[in-house]
Short mmCIF file of C-alpha atoms in Angstrom, two decimals:
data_model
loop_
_atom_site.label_atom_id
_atom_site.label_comp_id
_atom_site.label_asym_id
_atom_site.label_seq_id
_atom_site.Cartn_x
_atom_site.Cartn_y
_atom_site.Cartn_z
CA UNK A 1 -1.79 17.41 1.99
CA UNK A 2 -0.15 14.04 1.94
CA UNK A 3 0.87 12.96 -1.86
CA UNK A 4 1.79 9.52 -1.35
CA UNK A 5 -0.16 7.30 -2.56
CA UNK A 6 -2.93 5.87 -0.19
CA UNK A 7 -2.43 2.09 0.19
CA UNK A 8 -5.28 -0.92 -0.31
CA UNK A 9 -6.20 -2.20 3.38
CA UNK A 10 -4.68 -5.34 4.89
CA UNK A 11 -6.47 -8.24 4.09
CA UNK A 12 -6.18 -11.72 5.96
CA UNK A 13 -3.48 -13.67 4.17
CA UNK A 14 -4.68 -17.00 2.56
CA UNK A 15 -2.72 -19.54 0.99
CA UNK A 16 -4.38 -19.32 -2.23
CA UNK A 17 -2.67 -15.37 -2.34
CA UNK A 18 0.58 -16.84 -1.51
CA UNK A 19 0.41 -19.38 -4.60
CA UNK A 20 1.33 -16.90 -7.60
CA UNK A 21 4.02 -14.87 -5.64
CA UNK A 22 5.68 -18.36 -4.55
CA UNK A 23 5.86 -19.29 -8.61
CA UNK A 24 7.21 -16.33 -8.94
CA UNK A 25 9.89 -16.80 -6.56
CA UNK A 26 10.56 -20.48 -8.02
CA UNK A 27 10.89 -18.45 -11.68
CA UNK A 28 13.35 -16.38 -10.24
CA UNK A 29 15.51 -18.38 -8.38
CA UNK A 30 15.63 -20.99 -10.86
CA UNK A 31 16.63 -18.14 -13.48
CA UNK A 32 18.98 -16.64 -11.84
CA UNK A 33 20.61 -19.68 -10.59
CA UNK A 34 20.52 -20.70 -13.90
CA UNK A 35 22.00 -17.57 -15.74
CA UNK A 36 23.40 -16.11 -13.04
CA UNK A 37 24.52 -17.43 -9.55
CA UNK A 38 25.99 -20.83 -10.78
CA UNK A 39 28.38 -19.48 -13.64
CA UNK A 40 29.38 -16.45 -11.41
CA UNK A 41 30.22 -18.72 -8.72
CA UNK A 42 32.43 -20.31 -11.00
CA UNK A 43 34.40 -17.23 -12.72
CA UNK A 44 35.41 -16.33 -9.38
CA UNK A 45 37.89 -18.86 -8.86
CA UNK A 46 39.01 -18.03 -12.49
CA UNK A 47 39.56 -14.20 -11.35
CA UNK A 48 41.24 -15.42 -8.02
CA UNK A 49 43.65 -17.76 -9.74
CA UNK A 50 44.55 -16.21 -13.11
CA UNK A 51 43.43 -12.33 -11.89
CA UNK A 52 41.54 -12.12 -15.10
CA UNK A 53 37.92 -12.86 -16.27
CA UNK A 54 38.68 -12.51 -20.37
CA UNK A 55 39.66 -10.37 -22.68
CA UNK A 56 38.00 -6.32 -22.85
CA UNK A 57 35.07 -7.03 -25.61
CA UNK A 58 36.40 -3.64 -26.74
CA UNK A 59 39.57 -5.26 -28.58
CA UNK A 60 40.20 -5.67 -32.16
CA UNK A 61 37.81 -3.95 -33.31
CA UNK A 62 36.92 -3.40 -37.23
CA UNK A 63 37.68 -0.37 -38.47
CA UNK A 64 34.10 -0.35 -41.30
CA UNK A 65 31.64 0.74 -38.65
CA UNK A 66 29.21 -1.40 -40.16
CA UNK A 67 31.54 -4.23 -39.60
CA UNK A 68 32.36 -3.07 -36.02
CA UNK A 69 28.31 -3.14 -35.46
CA UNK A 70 27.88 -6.54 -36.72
CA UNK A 71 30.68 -7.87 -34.59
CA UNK A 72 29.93 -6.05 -31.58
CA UNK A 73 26.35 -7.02 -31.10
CA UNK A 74 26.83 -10.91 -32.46
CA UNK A 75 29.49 -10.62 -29.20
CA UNK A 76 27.04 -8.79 -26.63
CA UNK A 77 24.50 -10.56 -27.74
CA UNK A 78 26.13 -13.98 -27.20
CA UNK A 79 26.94 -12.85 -23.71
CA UNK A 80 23.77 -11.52 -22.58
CA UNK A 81 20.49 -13.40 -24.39
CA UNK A 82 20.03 -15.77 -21.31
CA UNK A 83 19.71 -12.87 -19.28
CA UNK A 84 18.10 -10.99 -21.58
CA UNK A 85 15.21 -13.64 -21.49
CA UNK A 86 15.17 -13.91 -18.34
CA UNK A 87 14.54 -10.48 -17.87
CA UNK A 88 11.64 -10.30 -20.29
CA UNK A 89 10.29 -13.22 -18.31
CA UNK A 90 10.73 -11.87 -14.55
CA UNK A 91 9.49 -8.54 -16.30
CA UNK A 92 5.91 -9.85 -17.53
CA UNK A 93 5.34 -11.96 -14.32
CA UNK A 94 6.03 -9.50 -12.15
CA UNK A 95 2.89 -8.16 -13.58
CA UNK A 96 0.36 -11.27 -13.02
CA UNK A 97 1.75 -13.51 -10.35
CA UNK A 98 2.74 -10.81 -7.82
CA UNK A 99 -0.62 -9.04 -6.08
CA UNK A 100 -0.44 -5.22 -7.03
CA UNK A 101 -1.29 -3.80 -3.43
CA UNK A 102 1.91 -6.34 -2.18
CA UNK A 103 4.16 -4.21 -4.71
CA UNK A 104 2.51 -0.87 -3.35
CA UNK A 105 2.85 -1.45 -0.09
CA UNK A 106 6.75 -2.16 -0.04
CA UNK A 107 7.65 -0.21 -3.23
CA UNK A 108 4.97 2.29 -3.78
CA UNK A 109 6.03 5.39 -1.52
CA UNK A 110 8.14 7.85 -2.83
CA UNK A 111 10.60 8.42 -0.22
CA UNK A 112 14.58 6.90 1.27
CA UNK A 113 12.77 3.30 2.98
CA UNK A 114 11.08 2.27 -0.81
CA UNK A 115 14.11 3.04 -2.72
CA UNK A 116 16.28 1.34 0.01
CA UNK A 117 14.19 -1.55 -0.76
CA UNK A 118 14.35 -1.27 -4.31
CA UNK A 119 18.17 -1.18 -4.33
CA UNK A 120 18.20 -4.23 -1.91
CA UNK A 121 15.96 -6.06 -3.68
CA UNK A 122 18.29 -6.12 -7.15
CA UNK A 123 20.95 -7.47 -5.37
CA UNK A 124 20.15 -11.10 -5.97
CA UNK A 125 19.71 -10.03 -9.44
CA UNK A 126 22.96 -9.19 -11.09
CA UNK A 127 22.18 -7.86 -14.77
CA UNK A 128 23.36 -5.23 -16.39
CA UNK A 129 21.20 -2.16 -17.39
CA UNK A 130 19.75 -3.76 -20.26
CA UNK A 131 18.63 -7.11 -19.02
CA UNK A 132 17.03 -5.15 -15.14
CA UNK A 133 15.29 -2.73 -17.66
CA UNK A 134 12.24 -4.90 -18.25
CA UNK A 135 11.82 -6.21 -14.78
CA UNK A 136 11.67 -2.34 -14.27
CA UNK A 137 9.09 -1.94 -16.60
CA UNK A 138 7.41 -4.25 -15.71
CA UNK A 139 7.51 -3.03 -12.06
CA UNK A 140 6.54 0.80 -13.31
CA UNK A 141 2.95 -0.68 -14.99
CA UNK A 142 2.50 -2.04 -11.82
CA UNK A 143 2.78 2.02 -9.94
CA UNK A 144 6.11 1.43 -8.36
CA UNK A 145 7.52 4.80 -7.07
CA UNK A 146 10.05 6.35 -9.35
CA UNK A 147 12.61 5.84 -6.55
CA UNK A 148 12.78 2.49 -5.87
CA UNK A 149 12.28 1.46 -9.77
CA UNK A 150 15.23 3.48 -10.43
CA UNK A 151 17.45 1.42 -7.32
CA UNK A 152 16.20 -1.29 -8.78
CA UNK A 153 17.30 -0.76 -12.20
CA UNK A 154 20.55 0.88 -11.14
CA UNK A 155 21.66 -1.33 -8.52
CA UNK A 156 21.56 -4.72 -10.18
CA UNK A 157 24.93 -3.75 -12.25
CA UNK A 158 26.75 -1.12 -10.03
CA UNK A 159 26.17 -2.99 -6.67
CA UNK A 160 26.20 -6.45 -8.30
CA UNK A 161 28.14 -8.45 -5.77
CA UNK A 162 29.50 -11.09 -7.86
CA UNK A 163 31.47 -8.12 -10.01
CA UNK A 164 32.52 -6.33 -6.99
CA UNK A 165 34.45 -10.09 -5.66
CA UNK A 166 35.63 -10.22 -9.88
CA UNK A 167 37.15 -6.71 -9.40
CA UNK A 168 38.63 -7.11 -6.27
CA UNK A 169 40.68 -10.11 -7.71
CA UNK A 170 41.37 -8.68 -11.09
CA UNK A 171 41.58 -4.65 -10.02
CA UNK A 172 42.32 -4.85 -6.31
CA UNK A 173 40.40 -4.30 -3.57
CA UNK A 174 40.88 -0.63 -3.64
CA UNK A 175 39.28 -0.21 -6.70
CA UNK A 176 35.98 -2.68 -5.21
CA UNK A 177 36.23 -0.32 -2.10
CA UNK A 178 35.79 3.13 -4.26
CA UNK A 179 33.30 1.28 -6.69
CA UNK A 180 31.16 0.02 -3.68
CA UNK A 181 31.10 3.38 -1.63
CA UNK A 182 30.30 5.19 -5.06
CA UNK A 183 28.06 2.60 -6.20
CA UNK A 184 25.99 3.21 -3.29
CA UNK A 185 26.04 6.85 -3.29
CA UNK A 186 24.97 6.67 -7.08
CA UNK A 187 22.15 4.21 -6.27
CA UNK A 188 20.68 6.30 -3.80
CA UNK A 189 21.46 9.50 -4.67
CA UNK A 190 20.58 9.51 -8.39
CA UNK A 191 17.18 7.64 -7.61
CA UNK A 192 16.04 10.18 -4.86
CA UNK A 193 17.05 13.60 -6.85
CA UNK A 194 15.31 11.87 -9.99
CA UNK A 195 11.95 10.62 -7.72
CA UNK A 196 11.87 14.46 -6.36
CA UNK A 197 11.82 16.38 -9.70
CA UNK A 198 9.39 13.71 -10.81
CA UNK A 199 5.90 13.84 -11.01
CA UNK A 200 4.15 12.87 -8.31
CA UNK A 201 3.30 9.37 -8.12
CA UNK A 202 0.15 10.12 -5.93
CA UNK A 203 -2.41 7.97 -7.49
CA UNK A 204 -6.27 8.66 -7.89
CA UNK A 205 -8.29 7.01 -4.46
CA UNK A 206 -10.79 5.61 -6.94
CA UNK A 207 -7.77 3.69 -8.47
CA UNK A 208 -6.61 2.18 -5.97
CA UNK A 209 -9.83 1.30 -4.90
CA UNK A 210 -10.00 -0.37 -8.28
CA UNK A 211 -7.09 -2.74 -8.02
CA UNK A 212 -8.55 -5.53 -6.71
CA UNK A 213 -11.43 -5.26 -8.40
CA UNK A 214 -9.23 -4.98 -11.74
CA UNK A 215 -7.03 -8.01 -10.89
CA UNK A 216 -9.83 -10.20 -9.87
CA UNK A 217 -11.56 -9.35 -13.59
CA UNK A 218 -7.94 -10.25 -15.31
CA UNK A 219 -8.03 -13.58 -13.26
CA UNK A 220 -11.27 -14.72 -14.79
CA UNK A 221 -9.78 -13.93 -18.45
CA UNK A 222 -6.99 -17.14 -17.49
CA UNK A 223 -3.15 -16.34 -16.70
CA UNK A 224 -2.14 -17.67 -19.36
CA UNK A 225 -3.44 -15.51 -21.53
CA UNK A 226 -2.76 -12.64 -19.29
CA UNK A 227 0.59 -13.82 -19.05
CA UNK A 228 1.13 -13.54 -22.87
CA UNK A 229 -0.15 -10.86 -23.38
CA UNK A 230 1.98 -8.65 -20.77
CA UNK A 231 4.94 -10.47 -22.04
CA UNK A 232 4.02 -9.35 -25.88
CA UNK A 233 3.98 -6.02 -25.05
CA UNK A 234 7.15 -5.66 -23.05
CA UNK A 235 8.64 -7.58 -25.84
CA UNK A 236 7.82 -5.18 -28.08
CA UNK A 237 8.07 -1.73 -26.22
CA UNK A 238 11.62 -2.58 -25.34
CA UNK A 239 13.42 -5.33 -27.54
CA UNK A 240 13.25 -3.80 -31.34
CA UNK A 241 14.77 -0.83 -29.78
CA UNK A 242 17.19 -2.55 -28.12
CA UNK A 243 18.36 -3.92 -30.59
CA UNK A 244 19.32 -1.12 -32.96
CA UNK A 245 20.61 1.02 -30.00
CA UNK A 246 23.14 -1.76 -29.61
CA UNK A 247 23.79 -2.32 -33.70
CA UNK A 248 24.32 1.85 -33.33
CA UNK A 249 26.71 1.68 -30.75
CA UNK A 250 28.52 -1.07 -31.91
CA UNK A 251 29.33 1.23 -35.15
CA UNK A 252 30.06 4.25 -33.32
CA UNK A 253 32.26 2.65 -31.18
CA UNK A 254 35.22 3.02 -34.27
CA UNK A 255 34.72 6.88 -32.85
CA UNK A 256 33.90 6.49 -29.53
CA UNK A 257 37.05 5.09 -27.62
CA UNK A 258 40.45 6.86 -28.18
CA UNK A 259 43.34 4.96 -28.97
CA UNK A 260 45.25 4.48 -25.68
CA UNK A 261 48.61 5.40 -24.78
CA UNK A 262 50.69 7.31 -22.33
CA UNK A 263 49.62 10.51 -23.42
CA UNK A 264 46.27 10.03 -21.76
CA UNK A 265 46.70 10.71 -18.50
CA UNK A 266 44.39 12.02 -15.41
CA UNK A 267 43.31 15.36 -17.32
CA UNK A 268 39.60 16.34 -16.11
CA UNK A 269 39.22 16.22 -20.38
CA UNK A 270 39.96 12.40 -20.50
CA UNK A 271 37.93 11.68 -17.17
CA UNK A 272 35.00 13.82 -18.76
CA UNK A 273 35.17 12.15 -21.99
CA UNK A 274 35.02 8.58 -20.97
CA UNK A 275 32.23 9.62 -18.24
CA UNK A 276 30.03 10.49 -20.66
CA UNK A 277 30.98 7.61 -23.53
CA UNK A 278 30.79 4.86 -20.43
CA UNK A 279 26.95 6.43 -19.54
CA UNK A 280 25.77 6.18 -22.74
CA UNK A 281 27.81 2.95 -24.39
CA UNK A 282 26.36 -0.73 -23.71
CA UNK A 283 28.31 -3.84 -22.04
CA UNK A 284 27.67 -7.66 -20.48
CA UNK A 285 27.85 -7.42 -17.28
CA UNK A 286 31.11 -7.12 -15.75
CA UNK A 287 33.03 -6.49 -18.87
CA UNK A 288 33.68 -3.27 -17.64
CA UNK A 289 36.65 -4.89 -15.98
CA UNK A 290 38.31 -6.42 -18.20
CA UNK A 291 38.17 -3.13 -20.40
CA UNK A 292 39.97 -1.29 -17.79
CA UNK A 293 42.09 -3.94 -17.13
CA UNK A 294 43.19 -3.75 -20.85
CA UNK A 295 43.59 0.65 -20.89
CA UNK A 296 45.14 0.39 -17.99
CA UNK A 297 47.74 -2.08 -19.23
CA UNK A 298 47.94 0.41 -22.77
CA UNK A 299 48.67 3.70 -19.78
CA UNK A 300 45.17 4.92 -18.98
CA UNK A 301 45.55 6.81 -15.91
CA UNK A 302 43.67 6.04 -12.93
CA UNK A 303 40.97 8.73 -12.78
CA UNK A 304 39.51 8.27 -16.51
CA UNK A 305 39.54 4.36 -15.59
CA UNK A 306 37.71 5.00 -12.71
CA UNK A 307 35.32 7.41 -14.69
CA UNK A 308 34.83 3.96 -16.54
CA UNK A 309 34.41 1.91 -13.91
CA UNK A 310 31.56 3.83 -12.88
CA UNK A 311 29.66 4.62 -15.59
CA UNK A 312 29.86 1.61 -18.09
CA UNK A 313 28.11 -0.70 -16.08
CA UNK A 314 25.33 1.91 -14.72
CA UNK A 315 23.06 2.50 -17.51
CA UNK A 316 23.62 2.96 -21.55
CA UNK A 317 21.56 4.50 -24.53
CA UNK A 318 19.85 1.13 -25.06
CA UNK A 319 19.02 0.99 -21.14
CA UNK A 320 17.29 4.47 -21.16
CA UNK A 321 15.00 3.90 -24.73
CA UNK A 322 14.01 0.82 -23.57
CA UNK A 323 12.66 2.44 -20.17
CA UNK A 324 11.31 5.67 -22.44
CA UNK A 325 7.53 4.56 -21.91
CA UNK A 326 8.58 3.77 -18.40
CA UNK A 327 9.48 7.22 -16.69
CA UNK A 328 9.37 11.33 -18.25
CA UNK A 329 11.94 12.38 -20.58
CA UNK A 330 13.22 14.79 -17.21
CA UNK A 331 13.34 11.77 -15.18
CA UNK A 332 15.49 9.93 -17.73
CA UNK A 333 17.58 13.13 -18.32
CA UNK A 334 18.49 13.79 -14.67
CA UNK A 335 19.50 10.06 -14.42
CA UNK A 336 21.88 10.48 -17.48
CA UNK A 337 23.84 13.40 -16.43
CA UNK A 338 24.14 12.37 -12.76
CA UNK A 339 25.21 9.09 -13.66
CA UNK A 340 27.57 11.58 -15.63
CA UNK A 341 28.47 13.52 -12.99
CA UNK A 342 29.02 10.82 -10.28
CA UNK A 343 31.77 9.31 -12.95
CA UNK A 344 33.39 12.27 -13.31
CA UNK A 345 33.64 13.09 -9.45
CA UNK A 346 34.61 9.48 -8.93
CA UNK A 347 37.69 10.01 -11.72
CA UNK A 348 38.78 12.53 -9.42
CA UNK A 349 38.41 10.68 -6.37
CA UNK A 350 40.88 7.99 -7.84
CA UNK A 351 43.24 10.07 -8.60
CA UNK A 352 43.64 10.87 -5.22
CA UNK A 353 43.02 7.76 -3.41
CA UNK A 354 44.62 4.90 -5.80
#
């Protein structure tokens, strides 16, 4: 018996359907130009010419960790709230201007071709974890597979193209090379393993049946309204939480990083270590380089840096209890110690290869 989930029937396009996903589109490009493309665009002539993009966000830090909390997140939080807006934004409209049974039909099968799609589709994007976790919300109320939410969500800061050009210049190109051909296996790996020991996302006939029905009902209540109210309750299911996940981590962070020197070298301890504090700890987007930039300067070795590389950018503490309502507790764990696991065997990798 087939479990995927049976799909609405075609209808005849009109351009009245096409009006809502083309604001949508407009939203989104004008965002992401606005946040994103233009100032990335920019920074990369910085990285060519000076082979930096800052300073690691990780320096200086206090030693009170209430101290270190309140300077951490006043400096995240400076880096990230246009993004972070615009993610709350693309996250509720998702919901009202794009048709339900479009979403289903190109992200609603569990299987390789929807979360192919899903990782393609957050390459435009380029957010970290934090800022791709309510368009992924947003995309789960809406019955996306588990698969391609999770590409989605993953992809935006692992495969974000603008970082991998930032690295190339500040890193090398060897280290882009091993991040890209990791990056991908950890997109599509982690998201497939995690969509298989999920629940099934077959979905009742009647409800499916229902959607239209459903979405011509929320039209007659005004999309403004509708708007509002989606983006009141992402808002709230995600941002308070965010919030003191990254206050925590900015305190624990007095704990969390070693001091670097020589002595840390390319033991499997050290690459295991920083595998599992770059999974769980929260950054900007690209600021993973800089922070690597910086150990490696201090005498990281290469296969702990690399552990870094991977896993600071993928997803964080905040990432995953903001997406708690969004997928199971298994789900969520099976992402977390992959993501793990993929840091650690790319730590190993470098060693070998750079």
């Amino acid at each position: 018996m087939n479990s995927s989930p049976s799909l609405p029937p075609r209808g005849s396009p009109t351009r009245a359907a096409w009006l809502k996903p083309a604001l949508f589109l407009l939203v989104a490009v004008v965002g992401l130009y606005y946040v994103k493309w233009s100032p990335y665009y920019l920074k990369s002539f910085v990285a060519a010419d000076k082979h930096s993009i800052g300073g690691s966000i990780l320096a200086n830090a206090p030693t009170a960790p209430w101290s270190a909390a309140l300077e951490y997140a006043g400096v995240y939080f400076l880096a990230i709230w246009k993004a972070a807006v615009l993610g709350v934004l693309l996250g509720s409209l998702v919901q009202v201007l794009i048709p339900r049974n479009w979403l289903l039909r190109v992200f609603g099968r569990a299987g390789l071709g929807s979360t192919v799609r899903g990782g393609l589709f957050a390459l435009p994007g380029m957010m970290c974890s934090c800022c791709a976790a309510p368009v992924v919300a947003g995309m789960r109320r809406q019955q996306v597979s588990v698969g391609a939410a999770l590409a989605f969500w993953i992809a935006n800061p692992v495969l974000n193209p603008a970082t991998l050009v930032f690295m190339g210049f500040v890193l090398g190109w060897n280290f882009a090379a091993l991040r890209l051909v990791a990056g991908v296996l950890l997109v599509l790996g982690v998201s497939l393993i995690a969509q298989r020991i999920s629940q099934p996302d077959a979905l009742p006939q009647a409800a499916l049946d229902a959607v239209s029905q459903a979405e011509e009902t929320d039209d007659q209540r005004g999309f403004v309204a509708r708007w509002l109210q989606k983006m009141w309750q992402l808002f709230w299911s995600t941002v308070p939480v965010y919030i003191v996940a990254v206050l925590a981590l900015g305190a624990a962070r007095v704990w969390l990083f070693p001091q670097v020197d020589a002595s840390i070298g390319n033991g499997l301890f050290w690459i295991v270590a920083l595998a599992v504090i770059g999974t769980l700890f929260v950054i900007p987007t690209a600021a993973e380089i800089p922070i690597v930039q910086s150990m490696l300067a201090l005498g990281l070795g290469v296969g702990p840096a690399v552990a870094l590389l991977m896993t600071l950018p993928s997803i964080s503490l905040p990432s995953l209890l903001m997406l708690r309502k969004s997928f199971t507790p298994k789900v969520l764990v099976t992402v977390t110690a992959l993501t793990m696991l993929v840091g650690v065997i790319s730590g190993l990798v470098g060693v070998l290869v750079l």
